[in-house]
mmCIF file of C-alpha atoms in Angstrom:
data_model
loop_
_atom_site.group_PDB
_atom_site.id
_atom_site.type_symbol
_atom_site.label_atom_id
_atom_site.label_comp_id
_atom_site.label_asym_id
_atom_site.label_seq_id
_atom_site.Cartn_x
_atom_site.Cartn_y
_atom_site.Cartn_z
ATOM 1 C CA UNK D 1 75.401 106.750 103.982
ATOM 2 C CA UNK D 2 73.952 104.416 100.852
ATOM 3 C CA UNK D 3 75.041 106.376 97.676
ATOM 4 C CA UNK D 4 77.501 109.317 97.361
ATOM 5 C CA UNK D 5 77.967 111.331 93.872
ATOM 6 C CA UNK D 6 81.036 112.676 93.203
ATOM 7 C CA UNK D 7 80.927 115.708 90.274
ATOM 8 C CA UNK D 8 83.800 117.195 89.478
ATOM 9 C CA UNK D 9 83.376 120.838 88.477
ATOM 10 C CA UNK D 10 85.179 123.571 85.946
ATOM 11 C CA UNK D 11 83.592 126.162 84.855
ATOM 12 C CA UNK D 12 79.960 124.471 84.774
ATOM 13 C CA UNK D 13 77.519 127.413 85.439
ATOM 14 C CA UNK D 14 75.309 126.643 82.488
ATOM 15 C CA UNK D 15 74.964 123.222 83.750
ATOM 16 C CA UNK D 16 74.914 122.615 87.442
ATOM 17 C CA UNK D 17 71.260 124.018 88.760
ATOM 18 C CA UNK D 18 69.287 121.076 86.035
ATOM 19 C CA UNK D 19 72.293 118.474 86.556
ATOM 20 C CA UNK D 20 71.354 118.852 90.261
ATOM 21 C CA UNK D 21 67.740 118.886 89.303
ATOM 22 C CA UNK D 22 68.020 115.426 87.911
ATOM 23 C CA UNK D 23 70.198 113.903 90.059
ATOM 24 C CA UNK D 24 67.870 114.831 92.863
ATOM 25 C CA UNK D 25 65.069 113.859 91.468
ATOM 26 C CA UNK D 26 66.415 110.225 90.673
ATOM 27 C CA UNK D 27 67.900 109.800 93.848
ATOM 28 C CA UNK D 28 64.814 109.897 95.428
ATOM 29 C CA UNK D 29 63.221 107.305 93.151
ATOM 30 C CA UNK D 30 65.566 105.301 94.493
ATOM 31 C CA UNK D 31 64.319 105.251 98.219
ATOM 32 C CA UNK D 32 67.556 105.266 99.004
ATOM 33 C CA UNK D 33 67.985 105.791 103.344
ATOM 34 C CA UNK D 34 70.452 108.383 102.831
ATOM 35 C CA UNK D 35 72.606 110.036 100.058
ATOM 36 C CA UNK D 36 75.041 112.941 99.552
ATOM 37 C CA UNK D 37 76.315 115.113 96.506
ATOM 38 C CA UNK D 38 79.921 115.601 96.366
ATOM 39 C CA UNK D 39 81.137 118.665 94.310
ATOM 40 C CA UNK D 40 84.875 119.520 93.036
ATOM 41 C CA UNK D 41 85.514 122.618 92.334
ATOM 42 C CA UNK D 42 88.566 121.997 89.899
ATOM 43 C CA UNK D 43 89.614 125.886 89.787
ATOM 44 C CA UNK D 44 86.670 127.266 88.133
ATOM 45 C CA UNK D 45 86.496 130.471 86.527
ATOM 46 C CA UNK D 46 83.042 131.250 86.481
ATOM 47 C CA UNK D 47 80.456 131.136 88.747
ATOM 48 C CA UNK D 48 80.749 127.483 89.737
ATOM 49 C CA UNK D 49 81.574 127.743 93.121
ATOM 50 C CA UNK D 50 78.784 130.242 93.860
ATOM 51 C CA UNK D 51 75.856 127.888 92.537
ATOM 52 C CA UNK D 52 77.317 125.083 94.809
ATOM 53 C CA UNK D 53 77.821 127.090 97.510
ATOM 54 C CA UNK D 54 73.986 127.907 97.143
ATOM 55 C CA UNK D 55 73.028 124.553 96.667
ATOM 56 C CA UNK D 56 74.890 123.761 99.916
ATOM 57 C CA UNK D 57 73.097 126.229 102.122
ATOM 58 C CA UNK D 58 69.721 125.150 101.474
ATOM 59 C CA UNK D 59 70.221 121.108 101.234
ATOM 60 C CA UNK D 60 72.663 119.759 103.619
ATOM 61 C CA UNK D 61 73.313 116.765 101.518
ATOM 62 C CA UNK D 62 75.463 118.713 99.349
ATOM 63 C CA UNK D 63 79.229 118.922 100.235
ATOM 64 C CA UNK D 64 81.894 120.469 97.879
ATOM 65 C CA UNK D 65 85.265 121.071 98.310
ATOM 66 C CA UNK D 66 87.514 124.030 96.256
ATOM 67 C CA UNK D 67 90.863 123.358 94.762
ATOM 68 C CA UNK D 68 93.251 126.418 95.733
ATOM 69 C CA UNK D 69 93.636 126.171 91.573
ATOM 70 C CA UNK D 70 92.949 123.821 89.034
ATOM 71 C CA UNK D 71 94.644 120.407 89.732
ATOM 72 C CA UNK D 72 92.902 118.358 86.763
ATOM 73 C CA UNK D 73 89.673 115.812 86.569
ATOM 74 C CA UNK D 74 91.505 112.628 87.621
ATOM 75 C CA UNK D 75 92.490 114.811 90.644
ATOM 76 C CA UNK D 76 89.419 116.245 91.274
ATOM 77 C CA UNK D 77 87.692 112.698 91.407
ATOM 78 C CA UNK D 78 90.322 111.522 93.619
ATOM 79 C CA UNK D 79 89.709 114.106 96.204
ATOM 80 C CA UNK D 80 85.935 113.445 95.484
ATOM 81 C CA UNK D 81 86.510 109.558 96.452
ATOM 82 C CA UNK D 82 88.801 110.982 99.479
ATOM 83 C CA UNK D 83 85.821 112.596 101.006
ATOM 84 C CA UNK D 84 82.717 110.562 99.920
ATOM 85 C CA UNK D 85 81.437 108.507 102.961
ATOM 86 C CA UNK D 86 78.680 106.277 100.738
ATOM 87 C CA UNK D 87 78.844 102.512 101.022
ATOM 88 C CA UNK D 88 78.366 102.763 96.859
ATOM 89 C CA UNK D 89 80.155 105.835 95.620
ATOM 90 C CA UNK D 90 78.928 107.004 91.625
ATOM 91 C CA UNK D 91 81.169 109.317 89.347
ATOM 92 C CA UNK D 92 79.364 111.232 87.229
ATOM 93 C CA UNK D 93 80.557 114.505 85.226
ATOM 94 C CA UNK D 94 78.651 117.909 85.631
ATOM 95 C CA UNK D 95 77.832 118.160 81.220
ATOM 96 C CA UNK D 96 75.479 115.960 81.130
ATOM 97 C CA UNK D 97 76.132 113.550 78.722
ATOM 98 C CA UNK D 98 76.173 110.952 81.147
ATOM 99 C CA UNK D 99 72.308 110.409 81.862
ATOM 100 C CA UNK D 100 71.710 110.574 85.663
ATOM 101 C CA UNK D 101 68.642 108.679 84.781
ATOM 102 C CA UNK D 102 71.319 105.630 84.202
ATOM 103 C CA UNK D 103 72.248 105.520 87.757
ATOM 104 C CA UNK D 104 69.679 103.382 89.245
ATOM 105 C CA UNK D 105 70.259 100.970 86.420
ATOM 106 C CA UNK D 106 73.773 100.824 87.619
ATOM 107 C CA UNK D 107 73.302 100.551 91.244
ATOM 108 C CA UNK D 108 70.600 97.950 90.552
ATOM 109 C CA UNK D 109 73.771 95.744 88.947
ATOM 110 C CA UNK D 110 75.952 96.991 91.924
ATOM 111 C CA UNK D 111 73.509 95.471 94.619
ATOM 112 C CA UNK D 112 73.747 91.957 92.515
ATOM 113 C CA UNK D 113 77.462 91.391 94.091
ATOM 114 C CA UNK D 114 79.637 93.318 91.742
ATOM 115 C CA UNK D 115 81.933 95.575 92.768
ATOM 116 C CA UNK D 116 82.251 97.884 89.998
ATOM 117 C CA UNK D 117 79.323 98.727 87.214
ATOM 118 C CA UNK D 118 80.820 101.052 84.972
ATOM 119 C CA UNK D 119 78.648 102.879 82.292
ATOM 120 C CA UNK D 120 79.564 101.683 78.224
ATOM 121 C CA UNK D 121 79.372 103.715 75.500
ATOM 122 C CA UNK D 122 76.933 102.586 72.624
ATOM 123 C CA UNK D 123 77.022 106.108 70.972
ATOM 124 C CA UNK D 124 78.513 109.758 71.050
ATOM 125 C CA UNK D 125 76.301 112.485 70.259
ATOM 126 C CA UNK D 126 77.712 115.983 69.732
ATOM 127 C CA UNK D 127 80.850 115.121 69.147
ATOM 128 C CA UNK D 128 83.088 115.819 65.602
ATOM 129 C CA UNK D 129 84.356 112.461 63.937
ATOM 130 C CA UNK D 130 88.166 113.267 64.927
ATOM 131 C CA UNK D 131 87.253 112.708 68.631
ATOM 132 C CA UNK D 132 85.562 109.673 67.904
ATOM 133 C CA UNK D 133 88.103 108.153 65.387
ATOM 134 C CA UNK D 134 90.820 109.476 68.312
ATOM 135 C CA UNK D 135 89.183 108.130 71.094
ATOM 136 C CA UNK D 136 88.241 104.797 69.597
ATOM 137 C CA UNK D 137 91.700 104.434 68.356
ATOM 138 C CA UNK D 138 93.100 105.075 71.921
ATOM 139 C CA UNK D 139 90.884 103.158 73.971
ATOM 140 C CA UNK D 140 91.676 100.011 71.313
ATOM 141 C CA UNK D 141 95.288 100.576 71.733
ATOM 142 C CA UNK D 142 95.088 100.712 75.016
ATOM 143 C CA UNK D 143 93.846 97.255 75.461
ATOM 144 C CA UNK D 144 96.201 96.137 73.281
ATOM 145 C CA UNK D 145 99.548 97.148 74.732
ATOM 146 C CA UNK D 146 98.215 96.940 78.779
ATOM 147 C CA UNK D 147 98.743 93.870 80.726
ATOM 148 C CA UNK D 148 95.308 94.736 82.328
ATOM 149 C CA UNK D 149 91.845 94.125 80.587
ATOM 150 C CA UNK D 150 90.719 98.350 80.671
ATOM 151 C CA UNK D 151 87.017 98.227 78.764
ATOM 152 C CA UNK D 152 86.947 99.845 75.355
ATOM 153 C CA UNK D 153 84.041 102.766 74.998
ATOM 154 C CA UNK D 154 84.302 104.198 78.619
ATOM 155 C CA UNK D 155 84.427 106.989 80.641
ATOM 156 C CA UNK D 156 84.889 107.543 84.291
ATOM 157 C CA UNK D 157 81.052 107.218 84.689
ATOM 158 C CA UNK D 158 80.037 104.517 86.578
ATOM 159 C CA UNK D 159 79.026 103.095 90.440
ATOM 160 C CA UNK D 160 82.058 101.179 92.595
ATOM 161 C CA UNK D 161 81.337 99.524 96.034
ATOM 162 C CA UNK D 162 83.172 101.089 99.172
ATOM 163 C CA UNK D 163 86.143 97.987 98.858
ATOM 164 C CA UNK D 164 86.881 99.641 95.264
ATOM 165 C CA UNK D 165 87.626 103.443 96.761
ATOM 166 C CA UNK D 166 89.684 102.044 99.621
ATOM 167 C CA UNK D 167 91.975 100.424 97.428
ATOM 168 C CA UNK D 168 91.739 103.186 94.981
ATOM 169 C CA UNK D 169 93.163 105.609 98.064
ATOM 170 C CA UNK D 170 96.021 103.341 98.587
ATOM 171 C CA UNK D 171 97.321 103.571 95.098
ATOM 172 C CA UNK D 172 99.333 106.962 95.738
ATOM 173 C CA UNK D 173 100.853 108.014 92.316
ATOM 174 C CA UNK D 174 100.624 111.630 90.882
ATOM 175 C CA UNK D 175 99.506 111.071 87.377
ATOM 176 C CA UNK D 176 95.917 109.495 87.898
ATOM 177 C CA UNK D 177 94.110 107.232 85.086
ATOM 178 C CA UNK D 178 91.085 106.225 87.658
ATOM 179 C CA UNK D 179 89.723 103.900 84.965
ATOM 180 C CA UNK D 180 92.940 102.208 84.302
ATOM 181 C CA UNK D 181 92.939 101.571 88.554
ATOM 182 C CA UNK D 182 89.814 100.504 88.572
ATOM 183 C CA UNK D 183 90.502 97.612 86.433
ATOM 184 C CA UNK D 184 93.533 97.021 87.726
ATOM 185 C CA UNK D 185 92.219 96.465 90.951
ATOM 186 C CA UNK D 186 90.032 93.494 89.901
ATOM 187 C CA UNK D 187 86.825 92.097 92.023
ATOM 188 C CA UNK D 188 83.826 91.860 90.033
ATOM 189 C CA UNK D 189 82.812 93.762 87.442
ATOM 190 C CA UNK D 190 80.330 93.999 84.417
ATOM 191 C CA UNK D 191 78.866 97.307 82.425
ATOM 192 C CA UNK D 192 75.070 98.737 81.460
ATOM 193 C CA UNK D 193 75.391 100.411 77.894
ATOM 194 C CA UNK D 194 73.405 103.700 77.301
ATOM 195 C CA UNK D 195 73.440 106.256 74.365
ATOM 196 C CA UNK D 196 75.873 109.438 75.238
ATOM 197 C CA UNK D 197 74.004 112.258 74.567
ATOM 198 C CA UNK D 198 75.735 116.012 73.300
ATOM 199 C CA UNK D 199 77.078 118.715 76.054
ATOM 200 C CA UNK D 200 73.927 120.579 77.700
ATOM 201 C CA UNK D 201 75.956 123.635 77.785
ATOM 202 C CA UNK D 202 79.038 125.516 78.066
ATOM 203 C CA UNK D 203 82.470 124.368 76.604
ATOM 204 C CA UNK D 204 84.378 121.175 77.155
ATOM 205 C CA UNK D 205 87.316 121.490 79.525
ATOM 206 C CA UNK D 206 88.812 118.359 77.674
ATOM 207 C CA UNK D 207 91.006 119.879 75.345
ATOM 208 C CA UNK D 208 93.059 117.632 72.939
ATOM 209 C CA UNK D 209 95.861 118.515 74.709
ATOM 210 C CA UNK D 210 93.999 117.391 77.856
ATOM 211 C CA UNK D 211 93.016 114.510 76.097
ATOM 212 C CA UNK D 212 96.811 113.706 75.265
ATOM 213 C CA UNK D 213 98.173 113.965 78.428
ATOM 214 C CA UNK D 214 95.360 111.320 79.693
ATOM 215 C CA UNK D 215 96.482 108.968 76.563
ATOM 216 C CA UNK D 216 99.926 109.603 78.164
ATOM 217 C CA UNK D 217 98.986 108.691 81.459
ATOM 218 C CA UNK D 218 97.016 106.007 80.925
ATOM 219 C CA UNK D 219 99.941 104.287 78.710
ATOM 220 C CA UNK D 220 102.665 104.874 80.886
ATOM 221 C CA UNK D 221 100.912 103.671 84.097
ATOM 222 C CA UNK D 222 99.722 100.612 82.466
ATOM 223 C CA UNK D 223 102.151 99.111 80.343
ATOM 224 C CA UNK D 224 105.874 99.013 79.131
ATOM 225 C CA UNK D 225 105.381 98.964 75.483
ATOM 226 C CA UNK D 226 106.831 101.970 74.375
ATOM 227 C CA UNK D 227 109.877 100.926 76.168
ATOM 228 C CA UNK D 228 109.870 97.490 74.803
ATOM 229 C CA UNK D 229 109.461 99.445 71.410
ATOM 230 C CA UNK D 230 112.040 101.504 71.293
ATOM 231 C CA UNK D 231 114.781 98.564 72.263
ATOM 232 C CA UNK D 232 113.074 96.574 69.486
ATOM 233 C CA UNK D 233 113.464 100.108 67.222
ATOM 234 C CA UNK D 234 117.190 100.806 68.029
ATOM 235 C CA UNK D 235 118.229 97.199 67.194
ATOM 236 C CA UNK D 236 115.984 97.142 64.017
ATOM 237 C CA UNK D 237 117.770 100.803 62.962
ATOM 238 C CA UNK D 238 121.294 99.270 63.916
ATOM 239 C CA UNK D 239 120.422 96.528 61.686
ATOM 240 C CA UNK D 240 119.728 98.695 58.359
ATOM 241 C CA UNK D 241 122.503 100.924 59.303
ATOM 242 C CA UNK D 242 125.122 97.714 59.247
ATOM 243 C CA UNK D 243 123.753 96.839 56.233
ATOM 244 C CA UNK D 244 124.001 100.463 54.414
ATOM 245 C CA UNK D 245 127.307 100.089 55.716
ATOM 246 C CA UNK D 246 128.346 96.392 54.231
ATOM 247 C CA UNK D 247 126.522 98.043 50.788
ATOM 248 C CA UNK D 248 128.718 101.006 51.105
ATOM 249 C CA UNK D 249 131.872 98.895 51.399
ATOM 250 C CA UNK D 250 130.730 97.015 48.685
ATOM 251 C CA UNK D 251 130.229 99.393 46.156
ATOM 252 C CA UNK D 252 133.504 101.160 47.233
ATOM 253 C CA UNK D 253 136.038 98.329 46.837
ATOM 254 C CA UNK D 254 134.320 95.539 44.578
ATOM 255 C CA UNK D 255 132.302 97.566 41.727
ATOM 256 C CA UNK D 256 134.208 100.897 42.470
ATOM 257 C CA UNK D 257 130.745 102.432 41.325
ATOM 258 C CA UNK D 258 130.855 104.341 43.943
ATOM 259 C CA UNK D 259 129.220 108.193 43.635
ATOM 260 C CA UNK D 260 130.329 110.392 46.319
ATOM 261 C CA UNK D 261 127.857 112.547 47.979
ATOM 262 C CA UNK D 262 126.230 113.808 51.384
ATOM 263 C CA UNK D 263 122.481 112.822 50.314
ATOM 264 C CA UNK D 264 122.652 109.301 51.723
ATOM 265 C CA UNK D 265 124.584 110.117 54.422
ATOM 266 C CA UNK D 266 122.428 112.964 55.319
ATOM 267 C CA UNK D 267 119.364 110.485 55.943
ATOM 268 C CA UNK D 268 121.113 108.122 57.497
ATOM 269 C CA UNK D 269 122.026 110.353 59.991
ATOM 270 C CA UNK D 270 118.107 111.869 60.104
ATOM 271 C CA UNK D 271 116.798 108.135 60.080
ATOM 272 C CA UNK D 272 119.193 107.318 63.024
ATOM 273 C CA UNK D 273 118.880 110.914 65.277
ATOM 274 C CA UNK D 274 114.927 110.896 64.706
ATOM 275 C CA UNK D 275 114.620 107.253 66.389
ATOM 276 C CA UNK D 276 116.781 107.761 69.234
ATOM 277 C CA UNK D 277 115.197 111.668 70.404
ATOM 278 C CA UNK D 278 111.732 109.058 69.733
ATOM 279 C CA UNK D 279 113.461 106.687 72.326
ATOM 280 C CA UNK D 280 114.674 109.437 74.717
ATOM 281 C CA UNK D 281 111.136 110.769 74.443
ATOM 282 C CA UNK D 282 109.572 107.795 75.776
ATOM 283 C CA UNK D 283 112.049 106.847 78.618
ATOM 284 C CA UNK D 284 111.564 110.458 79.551
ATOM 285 C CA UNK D 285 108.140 110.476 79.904
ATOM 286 C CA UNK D 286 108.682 107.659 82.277
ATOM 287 C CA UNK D 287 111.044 109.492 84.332
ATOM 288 C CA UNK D 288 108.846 112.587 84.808
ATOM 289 C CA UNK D 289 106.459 110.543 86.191
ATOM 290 C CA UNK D 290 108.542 108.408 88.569
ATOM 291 C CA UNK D 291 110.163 112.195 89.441
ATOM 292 C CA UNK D 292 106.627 113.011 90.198
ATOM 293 C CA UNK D 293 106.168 110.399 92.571
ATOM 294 C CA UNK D 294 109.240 110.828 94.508
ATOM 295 C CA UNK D 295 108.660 114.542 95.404
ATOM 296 C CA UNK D 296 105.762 113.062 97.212
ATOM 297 C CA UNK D 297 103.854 116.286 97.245
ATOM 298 C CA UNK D 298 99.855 116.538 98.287
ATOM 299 C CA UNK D 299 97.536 115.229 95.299
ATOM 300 C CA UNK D 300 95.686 118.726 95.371
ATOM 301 C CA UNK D 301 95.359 121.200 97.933
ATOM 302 C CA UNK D 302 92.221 122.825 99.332
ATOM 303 C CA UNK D 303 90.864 126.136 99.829
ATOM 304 C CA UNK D 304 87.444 125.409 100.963
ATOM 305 C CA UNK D 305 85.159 122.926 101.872
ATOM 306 C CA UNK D 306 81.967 122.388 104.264
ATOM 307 C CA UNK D 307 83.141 118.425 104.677
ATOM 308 C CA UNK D 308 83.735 118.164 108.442
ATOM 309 C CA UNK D 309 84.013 114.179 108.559
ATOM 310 C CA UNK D 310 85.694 112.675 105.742
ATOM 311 C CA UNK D 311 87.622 109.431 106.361
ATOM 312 C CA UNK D 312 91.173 109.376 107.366
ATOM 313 C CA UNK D 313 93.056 110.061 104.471
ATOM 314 C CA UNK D 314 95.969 107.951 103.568
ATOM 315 C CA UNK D 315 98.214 110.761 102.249
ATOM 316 C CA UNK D 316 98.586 114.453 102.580
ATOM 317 C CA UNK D 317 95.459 116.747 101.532
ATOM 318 C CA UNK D 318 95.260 120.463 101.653
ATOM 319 C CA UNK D 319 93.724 121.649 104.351
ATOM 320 C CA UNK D 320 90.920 124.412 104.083
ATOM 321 C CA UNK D 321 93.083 126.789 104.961
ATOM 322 C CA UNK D 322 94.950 127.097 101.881
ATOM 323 C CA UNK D 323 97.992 125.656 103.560
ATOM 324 C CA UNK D 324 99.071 121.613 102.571
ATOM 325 C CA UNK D 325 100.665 119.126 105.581
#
């Protein structure tokens, strides 16, 4: 197998038949000797899984696989890597605002040595300036604060060789920040940029919230900032708060201008309560994750699929029964 596509899916009715359209039709520009689609249902709502499950009975290059509910699009591209059996695997999202016209210029890179061509953003149509201000001011930070060089201005749309996945399915933790791997994992790698063009339909499933918890992820499973910045906060706060205190004394028993009253000592205690709940925060969110790891359940589970030989999996997968190993 030369190419596989992985797409995850929720709730993409509006947008799968032309998405497959395209990709079809530049796939076999690319006189490629043989390629497959891989679809993720991720839980969908609609009619999602029907339209692939059409798609699959009339070309046999499409394989899908459905969640038993919806496990989340870092999962669902996991499980797409899991069962893709290309030599150069491509993630691509169903919206289209990742050109499938781009792929052959990425593959085209790919086939000069590199291991990873990932797809960078020069512009974002159809989106409202909160998401861009956000999302530039995440993916900056992000490079800042990670001990890991993670490209500004990317998605998860890009080509990786067959070396990249197998290390990728190695890497077994629970909350997944696939672009943040990717990088970690190193080899060569370089970029093509391309316009982003607006949603051709349907809603985003990339809620802020959504959005947040990959921030969260991606943080967390990179880098030890946050820790490092709330020691560096609690000694800075103990600081002040000895020196309120040597300014209390002060005014008590040297200038006896001292005006009782719970105002000052109401902040202080505010200042001091609001930076340590901050600091529990963070070390929390580090625990939840390291929680999630230990439980050691299956990455996602799954209900239904037509793939018959995916590669040994390194850890548990759900089987298409329903039921999980």
């Amino acid at each position: 197998m030369d190419l596989s596509v992985i797409i995850p899916i929720y709730n993409e009715e509006e947008n799968i038949p032309a998405l497959y359209e395209r990709l079809r039709g530049v796939l076999d520009s690319m006189s490629l000797g043989s390629y497959e689609f891989v679809f993720v249902n991720d839980g969908s709502a609609d009619r999602s899984l029907s339209l692939i499950r059409e798609l699959a009975a009339r070309d046999p290059r499409v394989r899908y696989a459905d969640f038993s509910r919806n496990f989340g699009h870092q999962i669902a591209v996991s499980a797409g890597l899991d069962l893709s059996a290309g030599a150069a695997i491509v993630i691509i999202d169903a919206d289209l605002q990742d050109p499938p016209e781009l792929i052959p210029a990425l593959y085209t890179k790919l086939r000069e040595g590199y291991e990873v061509v990932y797809a960078k953003r020069r512009s974002r149509q159809g989106e409202s300036a909160a998401k861009k201000f956000t999302a530039k001011l995440f993916y900056r930070l992000l490079a800042r604060i990670t001990n890991i060089s993670i490209p500004v201005d990317t998605g998860d749309f890009r080509v990786v060789s067959r070396k990249v996945v197998d290390a990728l399915r190695r890497m077994p933790e629970q909350n997944k920040f696939i672009r943040g791997q990717i990088s970690w994992i190193g080899y060569r790698q370089t970029y093509v940029e391309y316009d982003r063009a607006e949603r051709a339909g349907g809603e985003t499933g990339y809620t802020y919230r959504k959005m947040l918890r990959l921030a969260l992820d991606g943080i967390t499973g990179f880098s030890d900032v946050p820790l490092k910045a709330a020691s560096i906060s609690g000694f800075v706060v103990s600081g002040i708060a000895f020196l309120v205190m040597l300014y209390t004394l002060y005014e008590r028993f040297v200038t006896r201008n001292y005006q009782p009253g719970w105002a000052s000592l109401m902040i202080s205690i505010l200042f001091l309560g609001g930076v340590q709940l901050i600091a529990v925060g963070i070390i929390g969110e580090y625990i939840a994750r390291l929680l999630a790891n230990v439980r050691q359940r299956p990455l996602y589970i799954i209900s239904d699929t037509n793939v018959t030989d995916a590669p040994t999996l390194p850890r548990p997968v759900g089987l298409p029964t329903g039921t999980a190993l």
